[in-house]
Amino acid sequence: MLGRRLLLLFVVAFALGGCEREQRSTGFRVALLSPGPISDAGWNAAAYEGLLAVRDQLGVEVSQVETRTPPEFEEAFRDYARRGFQLVIGHGFEFQDAAAKVAPDFPRTVFLTTSGSTVRPNVAPLVFRLEDATFVLGYLAARLQPDGKACAVGGMDIPSVRGTFVAFEAGAKHARPDYPVTVSYIGGWDDLGAARAATLALIDRGCRYVFQNADAAGPGVFQAARERGIYAFGSNRVQHEVAPTAVLASAVIDIPHAFVAVARDVKDGRFQARPIEETMADGTIAVVYNPALAAVVPADVRHDVDALAAAVRARTVAVPYAAL
Amino acid sequence: MTGAARPPRLALSGLDKRYGARRALAAVTLELAAGTIHGVLGENGAGKSTLVRIVAGALRPDTGSVAIDGTPLPLGAPRAARAAGVGVVFQHFALIGALSVAENLSLGRPETHSTRAWLTSPARLAAAASSLAERHGLAIGDPGARVDTLPVGTRARLEILRALSGPVKVLLLDEPTAVLTPVETAELFTTLRGLRDRGVLVVLITHKLAEALDVCDRVSVMRGGALVTTVATRDLSPATLAHLMIGDAGAPASGALATIAGTASAATAPTATSTRAAARALDAATPTRVAALIVHALSTPGAPGRTALHDVALAVEAGEICGVAGVDGNGQDELVAALYGLIPRGGVARVAGVVVPAGDVLAAQRAGVALIPGDRRREGLAPGLSLWENALLSRPLLARVAPHGVLDVGAARRAAAEIATRYRIVHARLDQPIADLSGGNQQRVVVGRALAALPRLLVAVNPTRGLDIAATAQVQATLTGVAGAGAAVLLISTDLDELRTLCARLFVLYRGRLHGPVAPDDRARLAALMAGLAA
Amino acid sequence: MLRALAAVVVAFAASALVLLVSGARPLPALAALVAGAVGDRFALTDTLLKTCPLLLTGLAVALAFRCGFWNIGAEGQLLMGALAATAVGRTTGAATFPLPLLAALGAATAAGALWATLAALLRVLRGVNEIVATIMLNFIAARLVGWAVHGPLMEAAGRYPQSDPVPTAALLPMVAGRVHLGVALAAALAAVIWALLFRTSVGFRWRVVGDNAQAARVAGFSPERAVLTAMLASGALAGLAGGIEVLGVTGRLFEQFSSGQGYTAIAVALLARLHPAGVTLAALFFGALAAGSGAMQRVAGVSAVFVAIVQAGTLLALLALEASRGRTIAAAEHP
């Protein structure tokens, strides 16, 4: 009978489980919780690159896990912490609550969330002000086609994503105060089909430049842009490698740089729990053009855009930041 | 074949087939010539379908042989039969509703098995279908139409075309007109005559006398697996044919039955003896004659595949076994379903004086009606459940062992064990799946369950169909016993021997109307009513 | 017994192969899987927490299937239960324990039952295929949850598509560590469902209707009523699963609340041959697999994609061995 078979399976499993000895390493260890697949060529891929940079530059042990739901966040935080990981990074705004919930039980582990505002003795947010770059991209879109429309497609409507869209729109309106920008969310991070469909709908309503911030679903946006012959902007990572003919430029975070800096502080015992902000002025955030499509941007526009980026870096232009 | 005498198109010799103790075919020998339409008549269970299946290669006989144009046919080999020129139209159409006409016609055609089959296209299939239809003069309409959108008559033609798609020498049709309208039937017969004129031997299995006389050149009559006679139709009157079909009351089979039933009941004495004489004696012994069932102006709506009942009136007395005869499909299912509350009906039905509302099984059960359904697999058993659970598969019985909705398993199993003992159900365990039991034992469960409810009116539909002699005898003895104990029994059967053995009065259903009563001995009138020749 | 060993060996061998392809070392990875499922207290807790919703939804599916109703909608019923538990838990949370908890659990049960009954009514009254109906209702439930956490139930801070936490008075008490009372409740319900199916006339009717509806009708049992009551119970179980998940594990509702437990439940029920005892074991097995596969990622560095393949492969190996057995039986019954 099946029942007996399963019972046997459990017996075998328990026996094996008994044999298993937990290897408690004494070295410094860093873990990453990604909310999506590290193959997304964007938000999660960038974080994984950051994790590998920590491994290579600091010579420490690293581990990564894909987690989708708050219970999974908590389970993974808890498991890494109890196994003695000194730094556990929850990659996104959505990891704050789980980090705050688990942190008191593991005072010797630092929980870092990439975005958010939650601070505890061993919990801190690392906020990437991608808004700096998306502001510049919005301006670029409005300058390229002053009588056109721009749009943005997001995964879920969360502050860290919404903030990039608000800044994108502000940038466009910086060029032309009544420049229309439409925003659409697909309600998840994986559904390429939904992203493509949402983008096509926006294009049908006149959108000519589309910015995506939908992680693994992002390629769906690029696909729609390619199909209709419009240009798209990438986010978080250099994304013209994903869609060389569609991605004009990307708002990029140098996550490896930021991760290595934080990890070094934690390793050296210098870490202090406080919100850490990375901006264009720090060089962590940047706009990267697709060299293959350089000709699309006229020289004068390019000049103005570069000037605006410089102003953002110098903080002479106010970029709206999301309240996290 | 260059012999002096041309061999017959189809020659059957000494075909014998047994299922356990039951002899489905008994030494059937028959020679049929090409270019004729030959009818095979008989009641249900006479062995007609077994014969068809053997010739088609779907079934292997125990002994005997089949030859076509003098060449022996390998037995139990459908493809060989097909290759030898046997085409079959089965009773239940084997068309696939979701496929087109052309696709259905391509199924099972020899080319389909060749290596080119995968290169086919809708256009090619359609062309092949159209040419086939043209060759046989059968209209099929649009070859691209989905089969399930077509009227039944067209489907019947398709079924025939499919049988004709090879080089057909012998075309067997098993009850092809069961689902056809009179107009469609006439068209079909025209087709069959055309085939005959082109030298095909057409074998028509039927139990409709009028049809047999209309279209067949000669008919063979089967009874109890044996061939009774073969005669030319021009020598026959409908009444003679009906006589041949029904046979004599004192036929050997029923005589044996009576004997076994007698011993069986003597051995365990669950019930009284079973012969008609005994039943009548019981009747005579019952002093008060109460009408257990009175039906007045009962009617049911017609629907596709259903026969409408018209103005049925019937009274069955307590202690009586009242029989309803008739050829299958003349409204038996509808009469049962209407009485038992399974389908809506008009008219009035009273059981022991209580009016039974229409369409309410529970009310019928409460009024004291119990049913032995005709198709136990479909209506009588839950095959995935155990023996004891099936023995309680009735609302009144379940209520007895489940007070307040909680099943008392001990009591339930005791009740089931009692039924199993009383009706000598051969089983290993009460927990055994009912599907593991033989057909006879399954039927004992169904019968025992119906009687455990202590009905005032027992409706039994073909209660011995498919059973071996011992089981048949036991079931018949049980029915007699029930009536003897004061219940009314309405026995609806297509087995005239059974009806005549058990019943004092018979009614006949023909096209939804109930005729009678008829005395069981009045064979001429019975035959006429069943053939629709008298009102 | 031999066959049982074979199933385990085949499953693990196939998994090892997949892991080799993924570039991981198979043995440490499988050891991590097993350790993550049953290796220590933490692992066992994870296994139990992941078993709980699978057990309840598995029972829900098994019960409906027993009655011949192909309820693919446990997912939607679970979501509706979670939604109702959150809404009621939030609004009644100020009262004293255990009133808010009971109200929230009751609401979850009722919401699941209502959602399931919609599909049952569609079939009984309108002849709508229940597979289509329940799948569509799943989509609607997922959208409703999405709407709720973006709208009326969205957290006061308005930052993330999730509800505010359900007040403590509405939460399930913990039995041991992170193991909440719902786990015990689910285990007890497995026994209750067994009794309901095999020791009551209601369950008897359900099983008869599922086995042969026409025979049930002839026996005087209304298949329509049986389907309605069975779906009421089935939906209640699935709804309760959602409620318990909110009140015992997550503490709040969020978008994409279910990770597909309602669908896994179908595999659980089928693997268990629709028997409550089997469902308990099968749910434990799937719960252990889910817990272990998380650990396999974290400890052995196997990527999530390959973990999913190992999970599915193990299930397929088990089902294939079950199916081959089923076919042998079928062949013996119908030669």
PDB file of N, CA and C in Angstrom, chain B residues 93-128:
ATOM      1  N   PHE B  93     -23.768   2.268 -32.131  1.00  0.00           N
ATOM      2  CA  PHE B  93     -22.872   2.821 -33.126  1.00  0.00           C
ATOM      3  C   PHE B  93     -21.509   3.089 -32.522  1.00  0.00           C
ATOM      4  N   ALA B  94     -20.494   2.762 -33.291  1.00  0.00           N
ATOM      5  CA  ALA B  94     -19.136   2.942 -32.814  1.00  0.00           C
ATOM      6  C   ALA B  94     -18.495   4.160 -33.464  1.00  0.00           C
ATOM      7  N   LEU B  95     -19.313   5.148 -33.809  1.00  0.00           N
ATOM      8  CA  LEU B  95     -18.764   6.352 -34.431  1.00  0.00           C
ATOM      9  C   LEU B  95     -18.208   7.275 -33.357  1.00  0.00           C
ATOM     10  N   ILE B  96     -17.225   8.086 -33.744  1.00  0.00           N
ATOM     11  CA  ILE B  96     -16.637   9.019 -32.793  1.00  0.00           C
ATOM     12  C   ILE B  96     -17.215  10.397 -33.078  1.00  0.00           C
ATOM     13  N   GLY B  97     -18.003  10.879 -32.127  1.00  0.00           N
ATOM     14  CA  GLY B  97     -18.802  12.085 -32.338  1.00  0.00           C
ATOM     15  C   GLY B  97     -18.001  13.322 -32.640  1.00  0.00           C
ATOM     16  N   ALA B  98     -16.809  13.428 -32.050  1.00  0.00           N
ATOM     17  CA  ALA B  98     -16.054  14.662 -32.205  1.00  0.00           C
ATOM     18  C   ALA B  98     -15.299  14.707 -33.531  1.00  0.00           C
ATOM     19  N   LEU B  99     -15.284  13.601 -34.258  1.00  0.00           N
ATOM     20  CA  LEU B  99     -14.565  13.589 -35.532  1.00  0.00           C
ATOM     21  C   LEU B  99     -15.534  13.831 -36.685  1.00  0.00           C
ATOM     22  N   SER B 100     -14.976  14.188 -37.837  1.00  0.00           N
ATOM     23  CA  SER B 100     -15.823  14.458 -38.989  1.00  0.00           C
ATOM     24  C   SER B 100     -16.273  13.143 -39.626  1.00  0.00           C
ATOM     25  N   VAL B 101     -17.228  13.277 -40.525  1.00  0.00           N
ATOM     26  CA  VAL B 101     -17.718  12.129 -41.278  1.00  0.00           C
ATOM     27  C   VAL B 101     -16.555  11.421 -41.967  1.00  0.00           C
ATOM     28  N   ALA B 102     -15.725  12.222 -42.661  1.00  0.00           N
ATOM     29  CA  ALA B 102     -14.621  11.636 -43.410  1.00  0.00           C
ATOM     30  C   ALA B 102     -13.628  10.951 -42.488  1.00  0.00           C
ATOM     31  N   GLU B 103     -13.356  11.567 -41.355  1.00  0.00           N
ATOM     32  CA  GLU B 103     -12.397  10.980 -40.421  1.00  0.00           C
ATOM     33  C   GLU B 103     -12.921   9.660 -39.864  1.00  0.00           C
ATOM     34  N   ASN B 104     -14.211   9.646 -39.550  1.00  0.00           N
ATOM     35  CA  ASN B 104     -14.796   8.409 -39.048  1.00  0.00           C
ATOM     36  C   ASN B 104     -14.698   7.301 -40.081  1.00  0.00           C
ATOM     37  N   LEU B 105     -14.926   7.670 -41.335  1.00  0.00           N
ATOM     38  CA  LEU B 105     -14.881   6.647 -42.380  1.00  0.00           C
ATOM     39  C   LEU B 105     -13.462   6.147 -42.588  1.00  0.00           C
ATOM     40  N   SER B 106     -12.467   6.988 -42.266  1.00  0.00           N
ATOM     41  CA  SER B 106     -11.081   6.562 -42.477  1.00  0.00           C
ATOM     42  C   SER B 106     -10.613   5.620 -41.375  1.00  0.00           C
ATOM     43  N   LEU B 107     -11.300   5.654 -40.231  1.00  0.00           N
ATOM     44  CA  LEU B 107     -10.862   4.817 -39.113  1.00  0.00           C
ATOM     45  C   LEU B 107     -11.027   3.343 -39.465  1.00  0.00           C
ATOM     46  N   GLY B 108     -10.010   2.591 -39.218  1.00  0.00           N
ATOM     47  CA  GLY B 108     -10.121   1.156 -39.420  1.00  0.00           C
ATOM     48  C   GLY B 108     -10.077   0.750 -40.869  1.00  0.00           C
ATOM     49  N   ARG B 109      -9.929   1.732 -41.769  1.00  0.00           N
ATOM     50  CA  ARG B 109      -9.801   1.346 -43.174  1.00  0.00           C
ATOM     51  C   ARG B 109      -8.400   0.821 -43.398  1.00  0.00           C
ATOM     52  N   PRO B 110      -8.225  -0.145 -44.283  1.00  0.00           N
ATOM     53  CA  PRO B 110      -6.917  -0.763 -44.445  1.00  0.00           C
ATOM     54  C   PRO B 110      -5.790   0.256 -44.655  1.00  0.00           C
ATOM     55  N   GLU B 111      -6.005   1.290 -45.465  1.00  0.00           N
ATOM     56  CA  GLU B 111      -4.919   2.231 -45.742  1.00  0.00           C
ATOM     57  C   GLU B 111      -4.397   2.877 -44.467  1.00  0.00           C
ATOM     58  N   THR B 112      -5.271   3.014 -43.494  1.00  0.00           N
ATOM     59  CA  THR B 112      -4.867   3.688 -42.268  1.00  0.00           C
ATOM     60  C   THR B 112      -3.698   2.984 -41.611  1.00  0.00           C
ATOM     61  N   HIS B 113      -3.590   1.699 -41.873  1.00  0.00           N
ATOM     62  CA  HIS B 113      -2.506   0.968 -41.236  1.00  0.00           C
ATOM     63  C   HIS B 113      -1.241   0.976 -42.080  1.00  0.00           C
ATOM     64  N   SER B 114      -1.313   1.515 -43.279  1.00  0.00           N
ATOM     65  CA  SER B 114      -0.126   1.526 -44.126  1.00  0.00           C
ATOM     66  C   SER B 114       0.790   2.661 -43.696  1.00  0.00           C
ATOM     67  N   THR B 115       1.977   2.653 -44.291  1.00  0.00           N
ATOM     68  CA  THR B 115       2.956   3.646 -43.889  1.00  0.00           C
ATOM     69  C   THR B 115       2.583   5.036 -44.398  1.00  0.00           C
ATOM     70  N   ARG B 116       1.659   5.093 -45.357  1.00  0.00           N
ATOM     71  CA  ARG B 116       1.304   6.404 -45.892  1.00  0.00           C
ATOM     72  C   ARG B 116       0.265   7.110 -45.037  1.00  0.00           C
ATOM     73  N   ALA B 117      -0.218   6.401 -44.035  1.00  0.00           N
ATOM     74  CA  ALA B 117      -1.350   6.928 -43.283  1.00  0.00           C
ATOM     75  C   ALA B 117      -1.075   8.311 -42.706  1.00  0.00           C
ATOM     76  N   TRP B 118       0.150   8.527 -42.263  1.00  0.00           N
ATOM     77  CA  TRP B 118       0.423   9.798 -41.587  1.00  0.00           C
ATOM     78  C   TRP B 118       0.507  10.957 -42.570  1.00  0.00           C
ATOM     79  N   LEU B 119       0.450  10.624 -43.860  1.00  0.00           N
ATOM     80  CA  LEU B 119       0.543  11.690 -44.849  1.00  0.00           C
ATOM     81  C   LEU B 119      -0.831  12.215 -45.249  1.00  0.00           C
ATOM     82  N   THR B 120      -1.842  11.819 -44.513  1.00  0.00           N
ATOM     83  CA  THR B 120      -3.180  12.137 -44.944  1.00  0.00           C
ATOM     84  C   THR B 120      -3.521  13.612 -44.739  1.00  0.00           C
ATOM     85  N   SER B 121      -4.589  14.058 -45.403  1.00  0.00           N
ATOM     86  CA  SER B 121      -5.042  15.439 -45.230  1.00  0.00           C
ATOM     87  C   SER B 121      -6.563  15.430 -45.244  1.00  0.00           C
ATOM     88  N   PRO B 122      -7.187  16.463 -44.653  1.00  0.00           N
ATOM     89  CA  PRO B 122      -8.650  16.503 -44.650  1.00  0.00           C
ATOM     90  C   PRO B 122      -9.232  16.378 -46.054  1.00  0.00           C
ATOM     91  N   ALA B 123      -8.574  17.021 -47.020  1.00  0.00           N
ATOM     92  CA  ALA B 123      -9.106  16.986 -48.388  1.00  0.00           C
ATOM     93  C   ALA B 123      -9.098  15.556 -48.931  1.00  0.00           C
ATOM     94  N   ARG B 124      -7.980  14.861 -48.670  1.00  0.00           N
ATOM     95  CA  ARG B 124      -7.891  13.490 -49.165  1.00  0.00           C
ATOM     96  C   ARG B 124      -8.926  12.593 -48.513  1.00  0.00           C
ATOM     97  N   LEU B 125      -9.090  12.771 -47.190  1.00  0.00           N
ATOM     98  CA  LEU B 125     -10.081  11.970 -46.478  1.00  0.00           C
ATOM     99  C   LEU B 125     -11.475  12.245 -47.019  1.00  0.00           C
ATOM    100  N   ALA B 126     -11.761  13.523 -47.255  1.00  0.00           N
ATOM    101  CA  ALA B 126     -13.084  13.899 -47.747  1.00  0.00           C
ATOM    102  C   ALA B 126     -13.345  13.278 -49.107  1.00  0.00           C
ATOM    103  N   ALA B 127     -12.312  13.323 -49.976  1.00  0.00           N
ATOM    104  CA  ALA B 127     -12.461  12.748 -51.308  1.00  0.00           C
ATOM    105  C   ALA B 127     -12.742  11.250 -51.220  1.00  0.00           C
ATOM    106  N   ALA B 128     -11.981  10.582 -50.339  1.00  0.00           N
ATOM    107  CA  ALA B 128     -12.162   9.142 -50.178  1.00  0.00           C
ATOM    108  C   ALA B 128     -13.567   8.841 -49.664  1.00  0.00           C
TER     109      ALA B 128
END
